[in-house]
PDB file of C-alpha atoms and ligand atoms in Angstrom:
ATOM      1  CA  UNK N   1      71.068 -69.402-123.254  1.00 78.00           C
ATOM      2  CA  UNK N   2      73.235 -66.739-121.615  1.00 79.00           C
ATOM      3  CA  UNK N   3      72.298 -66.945-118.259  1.00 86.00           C
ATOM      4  CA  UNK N   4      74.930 -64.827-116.911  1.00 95.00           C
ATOM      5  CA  UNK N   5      72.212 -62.289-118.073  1.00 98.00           C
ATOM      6  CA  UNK N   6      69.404 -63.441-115.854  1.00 98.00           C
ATOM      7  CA  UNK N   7      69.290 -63.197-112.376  1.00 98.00           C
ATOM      8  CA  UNK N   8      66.831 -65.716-110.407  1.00 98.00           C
ATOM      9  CA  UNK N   9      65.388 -63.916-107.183  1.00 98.00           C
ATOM     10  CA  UNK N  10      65.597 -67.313-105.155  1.00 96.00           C
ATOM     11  CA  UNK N  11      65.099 -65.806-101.636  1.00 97.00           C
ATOM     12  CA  UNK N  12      62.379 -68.160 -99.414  1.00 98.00           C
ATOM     13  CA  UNK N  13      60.522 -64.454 -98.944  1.00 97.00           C
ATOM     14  CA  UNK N  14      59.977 -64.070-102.955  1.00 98.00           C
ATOM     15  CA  UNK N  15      59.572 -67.881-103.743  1.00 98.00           C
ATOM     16  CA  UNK N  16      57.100 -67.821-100.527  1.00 98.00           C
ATOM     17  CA  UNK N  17      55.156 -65.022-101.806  1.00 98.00           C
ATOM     18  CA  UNK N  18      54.927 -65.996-105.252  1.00 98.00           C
ATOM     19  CA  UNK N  19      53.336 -69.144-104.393  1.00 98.00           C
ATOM     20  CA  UNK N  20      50.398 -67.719-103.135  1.00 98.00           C
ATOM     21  CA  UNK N  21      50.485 -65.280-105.802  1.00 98.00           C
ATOM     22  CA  UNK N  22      50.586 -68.227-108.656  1.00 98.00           C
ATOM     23  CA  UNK N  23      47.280 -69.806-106.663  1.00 98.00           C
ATOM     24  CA  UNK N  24      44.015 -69.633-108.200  1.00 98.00           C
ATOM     25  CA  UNK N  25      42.311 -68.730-105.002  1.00 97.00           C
ATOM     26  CA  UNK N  26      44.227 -65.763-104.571  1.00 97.00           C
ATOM     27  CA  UNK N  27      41.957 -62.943-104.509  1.00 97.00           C
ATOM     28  CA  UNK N  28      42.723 -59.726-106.593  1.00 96.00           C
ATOM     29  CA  UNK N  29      43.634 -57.429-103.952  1.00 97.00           C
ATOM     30  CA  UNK N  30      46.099 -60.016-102.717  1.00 98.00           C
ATOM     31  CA  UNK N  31      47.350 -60.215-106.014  1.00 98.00           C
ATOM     32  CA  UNK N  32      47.961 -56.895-106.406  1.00 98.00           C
ATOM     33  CA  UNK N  33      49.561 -56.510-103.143  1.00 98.00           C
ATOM     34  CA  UNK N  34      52.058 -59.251-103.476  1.00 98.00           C
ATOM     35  CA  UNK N  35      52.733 -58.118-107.121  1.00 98.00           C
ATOM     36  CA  UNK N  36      54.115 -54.718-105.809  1.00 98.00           C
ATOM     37  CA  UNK N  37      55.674 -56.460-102.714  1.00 98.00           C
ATOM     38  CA  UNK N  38      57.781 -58.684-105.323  1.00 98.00           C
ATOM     39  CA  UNK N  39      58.294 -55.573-107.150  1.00 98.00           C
ATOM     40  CA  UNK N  40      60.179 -54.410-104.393  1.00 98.00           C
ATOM     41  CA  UNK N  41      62.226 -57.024-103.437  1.00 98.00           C
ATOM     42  CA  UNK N  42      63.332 -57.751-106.714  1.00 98.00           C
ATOM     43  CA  UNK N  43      63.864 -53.926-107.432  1.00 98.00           C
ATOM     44  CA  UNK N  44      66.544 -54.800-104.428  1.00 96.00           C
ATOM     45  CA  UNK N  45      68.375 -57.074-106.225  1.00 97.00           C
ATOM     46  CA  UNK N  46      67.932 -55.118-109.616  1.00 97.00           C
ATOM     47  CA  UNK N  47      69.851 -52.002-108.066  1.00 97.00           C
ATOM     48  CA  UNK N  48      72.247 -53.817-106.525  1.00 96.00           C
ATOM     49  CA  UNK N  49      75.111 -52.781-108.766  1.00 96.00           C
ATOM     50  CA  UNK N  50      74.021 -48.736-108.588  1.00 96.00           C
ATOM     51  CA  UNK N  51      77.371 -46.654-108.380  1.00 96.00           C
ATOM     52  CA  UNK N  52      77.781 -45.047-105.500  1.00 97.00           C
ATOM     53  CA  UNK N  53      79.580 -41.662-104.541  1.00 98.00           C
ATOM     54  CA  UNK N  54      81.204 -39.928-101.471  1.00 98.00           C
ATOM     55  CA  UNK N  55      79.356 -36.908-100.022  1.00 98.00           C
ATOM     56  CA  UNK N  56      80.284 -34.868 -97.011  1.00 98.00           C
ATOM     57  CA  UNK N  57      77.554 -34.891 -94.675  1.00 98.00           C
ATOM     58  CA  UNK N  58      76.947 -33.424 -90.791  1.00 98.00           C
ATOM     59  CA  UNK N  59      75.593 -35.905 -88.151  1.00 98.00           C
ATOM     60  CA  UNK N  60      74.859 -34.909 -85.193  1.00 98.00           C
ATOM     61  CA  UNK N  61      78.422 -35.443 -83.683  1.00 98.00           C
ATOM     62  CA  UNK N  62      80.757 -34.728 -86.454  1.00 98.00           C
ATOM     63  CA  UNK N  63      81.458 -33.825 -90.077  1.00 98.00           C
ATOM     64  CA  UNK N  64      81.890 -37.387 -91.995  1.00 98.00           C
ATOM     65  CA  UNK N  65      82.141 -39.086 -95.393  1.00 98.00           C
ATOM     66  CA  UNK N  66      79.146 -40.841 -96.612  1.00 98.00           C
ATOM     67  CA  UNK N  67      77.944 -42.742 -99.730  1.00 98.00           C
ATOM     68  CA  UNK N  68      74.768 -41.914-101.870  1.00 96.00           C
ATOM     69  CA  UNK N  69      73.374 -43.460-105.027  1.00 95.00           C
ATOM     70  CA  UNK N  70      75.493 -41.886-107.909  1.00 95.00           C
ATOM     71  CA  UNK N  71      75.455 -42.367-112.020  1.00 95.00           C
ATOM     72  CA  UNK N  72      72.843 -42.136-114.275  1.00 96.00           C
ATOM     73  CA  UNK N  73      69.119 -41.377-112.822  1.00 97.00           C
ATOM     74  CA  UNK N  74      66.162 -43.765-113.302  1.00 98.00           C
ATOM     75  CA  UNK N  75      63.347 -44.323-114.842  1.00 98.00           C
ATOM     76  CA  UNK N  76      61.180 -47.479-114.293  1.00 98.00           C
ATOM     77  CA  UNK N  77      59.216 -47.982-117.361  1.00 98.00           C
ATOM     78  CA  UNK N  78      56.055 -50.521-117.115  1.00 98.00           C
ATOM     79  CA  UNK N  79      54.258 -52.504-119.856  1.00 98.00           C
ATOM     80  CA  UNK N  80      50.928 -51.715-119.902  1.00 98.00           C
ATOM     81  CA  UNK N  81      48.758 -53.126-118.417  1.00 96.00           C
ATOM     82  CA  UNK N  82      50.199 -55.667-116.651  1.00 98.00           C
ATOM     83  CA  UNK N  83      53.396 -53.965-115.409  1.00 98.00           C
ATOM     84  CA  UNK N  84      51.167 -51.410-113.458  1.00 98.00           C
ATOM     85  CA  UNK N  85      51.130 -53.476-110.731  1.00 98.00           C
ATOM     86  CA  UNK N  86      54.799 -53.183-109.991  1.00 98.00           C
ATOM     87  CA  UNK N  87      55.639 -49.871-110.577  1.00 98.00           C
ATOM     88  CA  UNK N  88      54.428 -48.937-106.885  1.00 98.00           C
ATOM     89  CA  UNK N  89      56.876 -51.565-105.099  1.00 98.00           C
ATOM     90  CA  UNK N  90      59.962 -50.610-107.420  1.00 98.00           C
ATOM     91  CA  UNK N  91      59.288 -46.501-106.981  1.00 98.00           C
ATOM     92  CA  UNK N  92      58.930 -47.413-102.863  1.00 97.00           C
ATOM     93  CA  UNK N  93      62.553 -48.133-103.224  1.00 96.00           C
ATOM     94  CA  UNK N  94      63.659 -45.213-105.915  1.00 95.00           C
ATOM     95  CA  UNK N  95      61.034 -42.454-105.307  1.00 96.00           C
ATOM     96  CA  UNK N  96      62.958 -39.970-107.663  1.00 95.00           C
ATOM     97  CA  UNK N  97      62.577 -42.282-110.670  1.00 97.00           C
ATOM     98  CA  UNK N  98      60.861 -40.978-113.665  1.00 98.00           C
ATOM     99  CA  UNK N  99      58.244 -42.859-114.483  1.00 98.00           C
ATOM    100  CA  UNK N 100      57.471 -43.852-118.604  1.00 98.00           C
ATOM    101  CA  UNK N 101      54.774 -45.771-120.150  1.00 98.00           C
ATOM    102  CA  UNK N 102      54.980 -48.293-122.990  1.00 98.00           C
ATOM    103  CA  UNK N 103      51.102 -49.959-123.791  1.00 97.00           C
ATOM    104  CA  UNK N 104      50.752 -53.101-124.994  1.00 95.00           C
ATOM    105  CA  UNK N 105      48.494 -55.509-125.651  1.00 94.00           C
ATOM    106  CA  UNK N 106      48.666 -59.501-127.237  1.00 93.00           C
ATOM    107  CA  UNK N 107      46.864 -60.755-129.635  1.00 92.00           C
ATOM    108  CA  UNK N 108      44.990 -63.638-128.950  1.00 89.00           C
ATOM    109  CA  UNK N 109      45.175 -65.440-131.911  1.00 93.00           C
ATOM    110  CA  UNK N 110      48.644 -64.613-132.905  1.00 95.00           C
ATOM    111  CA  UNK N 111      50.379 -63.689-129.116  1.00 94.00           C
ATOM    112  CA  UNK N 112      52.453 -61.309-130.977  1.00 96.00           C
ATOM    113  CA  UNK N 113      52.048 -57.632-129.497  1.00 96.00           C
ATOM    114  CA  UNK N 114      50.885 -54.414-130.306  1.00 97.00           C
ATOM    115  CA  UNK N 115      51.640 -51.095-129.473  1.00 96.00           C
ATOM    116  CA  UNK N 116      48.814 -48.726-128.727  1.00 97.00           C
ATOM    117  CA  UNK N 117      50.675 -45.922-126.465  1.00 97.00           C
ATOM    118  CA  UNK N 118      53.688 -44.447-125.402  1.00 97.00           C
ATOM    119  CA  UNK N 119      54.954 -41.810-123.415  1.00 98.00           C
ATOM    120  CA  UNK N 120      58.334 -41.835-121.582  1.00 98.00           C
ATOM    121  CA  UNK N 121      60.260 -39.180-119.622  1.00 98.00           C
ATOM    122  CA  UNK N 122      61.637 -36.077-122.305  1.00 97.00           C
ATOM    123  CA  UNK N 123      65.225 -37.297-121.200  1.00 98.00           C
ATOM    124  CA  UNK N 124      65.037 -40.870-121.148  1.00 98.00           C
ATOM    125  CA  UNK N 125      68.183 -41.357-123.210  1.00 98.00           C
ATOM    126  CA  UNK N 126      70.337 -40.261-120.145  1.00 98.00           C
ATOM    127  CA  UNK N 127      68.694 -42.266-117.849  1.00 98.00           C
ATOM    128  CA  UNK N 128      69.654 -46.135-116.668  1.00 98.00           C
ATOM    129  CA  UNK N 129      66.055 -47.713-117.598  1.00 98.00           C
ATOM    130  CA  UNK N 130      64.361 -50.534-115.616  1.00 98.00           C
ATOM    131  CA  UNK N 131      61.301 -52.139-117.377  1.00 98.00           C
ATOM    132  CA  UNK N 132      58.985 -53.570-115.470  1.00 98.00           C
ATOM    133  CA  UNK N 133      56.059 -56.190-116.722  1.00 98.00           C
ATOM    134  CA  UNK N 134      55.160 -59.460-114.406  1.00 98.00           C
ATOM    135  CA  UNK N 135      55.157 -61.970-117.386  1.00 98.00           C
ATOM    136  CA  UNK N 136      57.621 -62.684-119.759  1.00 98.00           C
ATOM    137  CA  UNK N 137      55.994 -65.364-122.149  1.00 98.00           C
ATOM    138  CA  UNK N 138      57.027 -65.607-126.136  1.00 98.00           C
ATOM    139  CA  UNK N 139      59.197 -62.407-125.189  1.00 98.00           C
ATOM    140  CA  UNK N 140      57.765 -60.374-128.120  1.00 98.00           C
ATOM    141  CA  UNK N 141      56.010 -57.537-125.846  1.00 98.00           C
ATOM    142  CA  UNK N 142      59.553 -57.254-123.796  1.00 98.00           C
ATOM    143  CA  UNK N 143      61.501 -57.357-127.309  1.00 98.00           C
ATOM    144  CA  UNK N 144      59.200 -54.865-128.656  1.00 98.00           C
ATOM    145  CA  UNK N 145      59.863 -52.290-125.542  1.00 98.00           C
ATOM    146  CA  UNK N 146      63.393 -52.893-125.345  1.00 98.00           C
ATOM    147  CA  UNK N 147      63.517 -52.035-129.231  1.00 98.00           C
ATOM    148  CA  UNK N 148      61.275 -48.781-128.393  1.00 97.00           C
ATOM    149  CA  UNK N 149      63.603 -47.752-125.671  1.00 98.00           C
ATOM    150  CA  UNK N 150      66.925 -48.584-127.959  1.00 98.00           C
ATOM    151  CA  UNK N 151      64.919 -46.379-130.883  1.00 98.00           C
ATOM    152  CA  UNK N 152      64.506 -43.292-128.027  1.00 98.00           C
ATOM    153  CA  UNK N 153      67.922 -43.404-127.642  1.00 98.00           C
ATOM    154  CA  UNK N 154      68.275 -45.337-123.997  1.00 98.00           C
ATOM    155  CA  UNK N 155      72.039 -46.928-123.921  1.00 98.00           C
ATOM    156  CA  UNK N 156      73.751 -48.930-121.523  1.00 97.00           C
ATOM    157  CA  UNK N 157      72.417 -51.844-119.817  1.00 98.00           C
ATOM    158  CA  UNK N 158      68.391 -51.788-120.063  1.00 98.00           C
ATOM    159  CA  UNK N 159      66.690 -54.026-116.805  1.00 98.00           C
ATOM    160  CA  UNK N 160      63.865 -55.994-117.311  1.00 98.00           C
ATOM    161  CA  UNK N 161      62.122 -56.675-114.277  1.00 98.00           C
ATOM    162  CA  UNK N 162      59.354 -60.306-114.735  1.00 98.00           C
ATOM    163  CA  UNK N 163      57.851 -62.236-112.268  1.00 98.00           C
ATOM    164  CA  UNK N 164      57.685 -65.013-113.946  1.00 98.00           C
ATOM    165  CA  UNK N 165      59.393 -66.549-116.738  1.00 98.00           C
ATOM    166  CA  UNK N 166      59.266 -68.920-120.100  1.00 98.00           C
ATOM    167  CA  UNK N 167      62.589 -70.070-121.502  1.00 98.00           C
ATOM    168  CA  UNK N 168      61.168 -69.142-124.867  1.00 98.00           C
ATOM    169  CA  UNK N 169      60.899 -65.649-123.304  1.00 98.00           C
ATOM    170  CA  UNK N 170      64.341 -65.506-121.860  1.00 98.00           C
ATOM    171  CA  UNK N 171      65.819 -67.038-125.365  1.00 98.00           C
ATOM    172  CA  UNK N 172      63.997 -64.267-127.571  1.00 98.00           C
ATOM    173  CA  UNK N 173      65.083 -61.280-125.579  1.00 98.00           C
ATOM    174  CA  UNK N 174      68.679 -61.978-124.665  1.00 98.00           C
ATOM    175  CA  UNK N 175      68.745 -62.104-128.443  1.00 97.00           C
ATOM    176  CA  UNK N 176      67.054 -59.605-129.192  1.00 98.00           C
ATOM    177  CA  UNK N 177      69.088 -57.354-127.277  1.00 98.00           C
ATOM    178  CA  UNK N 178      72.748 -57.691-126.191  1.00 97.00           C
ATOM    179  CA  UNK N 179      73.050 -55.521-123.328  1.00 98.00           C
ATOM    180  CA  UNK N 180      69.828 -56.043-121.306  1.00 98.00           C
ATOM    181  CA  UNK N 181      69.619 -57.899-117.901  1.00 98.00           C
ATOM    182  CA  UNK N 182      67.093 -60.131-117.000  1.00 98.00           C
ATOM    183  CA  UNK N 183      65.384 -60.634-113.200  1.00 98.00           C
ATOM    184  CA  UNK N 184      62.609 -63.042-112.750  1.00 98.00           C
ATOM    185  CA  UNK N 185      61.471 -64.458-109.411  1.00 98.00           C
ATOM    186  CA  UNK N 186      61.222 -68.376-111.497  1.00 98.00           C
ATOM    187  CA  UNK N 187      61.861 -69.781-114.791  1.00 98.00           C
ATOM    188  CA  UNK N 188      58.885 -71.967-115.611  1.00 98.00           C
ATOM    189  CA  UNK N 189      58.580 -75.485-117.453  1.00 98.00           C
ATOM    190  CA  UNK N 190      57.334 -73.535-121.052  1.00 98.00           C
ATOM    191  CA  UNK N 191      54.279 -72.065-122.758  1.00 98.00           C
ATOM    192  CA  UNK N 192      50.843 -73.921-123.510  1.00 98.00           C
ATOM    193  CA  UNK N 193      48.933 -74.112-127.315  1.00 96.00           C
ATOM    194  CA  UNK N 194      47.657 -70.141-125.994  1.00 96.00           C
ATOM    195  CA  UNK N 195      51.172 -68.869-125.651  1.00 97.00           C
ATOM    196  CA  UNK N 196      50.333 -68.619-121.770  1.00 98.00           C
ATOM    197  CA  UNK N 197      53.069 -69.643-119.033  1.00 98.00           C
ATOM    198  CA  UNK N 198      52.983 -72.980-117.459  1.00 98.00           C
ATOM    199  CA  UNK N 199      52.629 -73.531-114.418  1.00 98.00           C
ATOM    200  CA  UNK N 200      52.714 -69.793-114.334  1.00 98.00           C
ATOM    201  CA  UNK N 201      49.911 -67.674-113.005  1.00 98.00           C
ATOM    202  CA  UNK N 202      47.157 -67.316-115.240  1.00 98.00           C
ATOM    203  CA  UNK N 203      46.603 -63.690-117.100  1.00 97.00           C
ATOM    204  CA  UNK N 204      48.304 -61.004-114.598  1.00 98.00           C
ATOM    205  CA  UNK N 205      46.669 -58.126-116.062  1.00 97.00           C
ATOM    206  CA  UNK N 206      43.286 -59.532-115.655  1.00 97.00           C
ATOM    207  CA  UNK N 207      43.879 -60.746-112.124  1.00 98.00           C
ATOM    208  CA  UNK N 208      45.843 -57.749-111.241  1.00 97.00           C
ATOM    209  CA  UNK N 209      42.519 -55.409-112.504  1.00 96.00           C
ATOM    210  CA  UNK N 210      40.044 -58.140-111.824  1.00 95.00           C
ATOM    211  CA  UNK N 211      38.776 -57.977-115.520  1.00 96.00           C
ATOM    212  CA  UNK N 212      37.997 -61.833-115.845  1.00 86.00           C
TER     213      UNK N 212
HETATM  214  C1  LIG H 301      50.818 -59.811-120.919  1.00 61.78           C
HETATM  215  C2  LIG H 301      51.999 -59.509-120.023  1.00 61.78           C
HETATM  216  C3  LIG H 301      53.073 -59.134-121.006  1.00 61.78           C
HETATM  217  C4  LIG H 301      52.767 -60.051-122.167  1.00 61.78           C
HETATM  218  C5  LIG H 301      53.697 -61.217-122.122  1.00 61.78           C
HETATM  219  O1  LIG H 301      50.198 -58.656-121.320  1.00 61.78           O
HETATM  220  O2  LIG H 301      51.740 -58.522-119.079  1.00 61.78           O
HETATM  221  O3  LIG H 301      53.043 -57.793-121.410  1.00 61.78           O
HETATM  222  O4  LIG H 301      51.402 -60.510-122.004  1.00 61.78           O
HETATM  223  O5  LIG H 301      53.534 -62.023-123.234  1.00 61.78           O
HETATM  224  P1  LIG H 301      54.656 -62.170-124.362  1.00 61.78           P
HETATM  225  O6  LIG H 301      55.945 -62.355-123.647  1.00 61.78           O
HETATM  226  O7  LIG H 301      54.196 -63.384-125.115  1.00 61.78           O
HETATM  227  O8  LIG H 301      54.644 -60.933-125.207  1.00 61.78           O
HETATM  228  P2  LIG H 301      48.829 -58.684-122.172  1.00 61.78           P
HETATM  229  O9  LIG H 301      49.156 -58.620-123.626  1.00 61.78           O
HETATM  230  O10 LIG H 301      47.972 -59.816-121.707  1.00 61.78           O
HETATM  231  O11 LIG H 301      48.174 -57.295-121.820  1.00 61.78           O
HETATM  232  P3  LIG H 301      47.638 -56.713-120.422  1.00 61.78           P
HETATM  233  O12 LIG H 301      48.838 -56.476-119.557  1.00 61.78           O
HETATM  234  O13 LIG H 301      46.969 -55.448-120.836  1.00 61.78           O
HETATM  235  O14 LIG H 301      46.687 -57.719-119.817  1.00 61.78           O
HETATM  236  N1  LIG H 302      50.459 -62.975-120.314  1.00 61.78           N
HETATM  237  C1  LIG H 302      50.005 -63.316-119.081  1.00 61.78           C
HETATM  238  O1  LIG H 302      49.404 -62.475-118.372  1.00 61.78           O
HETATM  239  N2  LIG H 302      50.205 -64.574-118.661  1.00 61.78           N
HETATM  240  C2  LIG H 302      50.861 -65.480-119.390  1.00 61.78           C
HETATM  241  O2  LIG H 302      51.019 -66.625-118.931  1.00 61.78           O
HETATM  242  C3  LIG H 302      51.319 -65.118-120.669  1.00 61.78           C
HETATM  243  C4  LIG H 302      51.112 -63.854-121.094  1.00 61.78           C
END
């Protein structure tokens, strides 16, 4: 596996916080809460590498050079529903992103995915993309967006934002894509006979929306 692609968010904040979020106990509204708090730390470390350009500003004493964020704008594009939950925590740190929408659903019997909406910003193909979706399992929904996004004419280096990761996952889109980066706050042991993360943290789209 190329893992100079994937970037483990090891700070004792995000592994602290995504403990309680991988317990059972933990209500929805904490779960939901710490989802968009991850979101934003990891959105920190997903940005990291922005260009940045010199401006002439005015403080209050003198005329000075400054930096600003420069290059391509953003859009942070979620997988439904599940991805929801961090868009929130990612736009607290970029509030001008665009925002696009890729739904998705699994099915249960095969885990592969299926489409079932779409709508992204009109000039997406200029734009340095960061999807966003807690779980990366089999990898087949995030292979399936990142094919979208490729098809809609998005270039460049594509981020893909997870919580929580399966090897499996991490294998399927690094090859499914060549120029995509990966950030996930843990790689986990594997997937059970259901296709669902283990130890992971259950179904994040049902315990983000409280639907179980
Ligand atoms: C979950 C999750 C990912 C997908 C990961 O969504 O949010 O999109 O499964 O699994 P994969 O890597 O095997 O494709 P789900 O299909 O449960 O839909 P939901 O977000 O609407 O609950
Ligand atoms: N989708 C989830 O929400 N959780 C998993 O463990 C796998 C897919």
């Amino acid at each position: 596996m190329d893992l100079e692609r994937v970037k483990v968010i090891d700070h004792p904040m995000v592994q602290h916080k995504l403990s309680i979020l991988r317990n059972k106990d933990t209500s929805s509204k904490q779960f939901r809460e710490l989802v968009s708090e991850l979101a934003l730390f990891e959105g920190y470390e997903a940005t990291r590498d922005l260009p940045l350009e010199k401006v002439v500003i005015e403080t209050p004493i003198c005329e000075t050079e400054a930096l600003r964020i420069g290059g391509k704008k953003l859009a942070v594009v979620p997988i439904l529903r599940a991805g929801l939950g961090m868009v929130d925590g990612v736009l607290e740190l970029i509030p001008a992103a665009r925002v696009g929408h890729l739904g998705m659903y699994r099915d249960e019997e095969t885990h592969l995915p299926h489409a079932y909406y779409d709508k992204l910003p009109s000039d997406v193909a200029e734009r340095q993309v960061i999807v966003v979706d807690p779980m990366l399992a089999t990898g087949g929904s995030a292979a399936a967006a990142l094919q979208y996004l490729r098809e809609a004419g998005v270039t460049g280096t594509i981020k893909l934002m997870v919580l929580v990761a399966a090897p499996e996952g991490l294998e399927t889109v690094l090859a499914a894509d060549e120029d995509v980066m990966i950030y996930t706050c843990a790689i986990d042991e594997g997937l059970n006979e259901a296709a669902y993360i283990v130890p992971g943290l259950g179904d994040a789209g049902d315990r983000i929306f409280g639907t179980k």
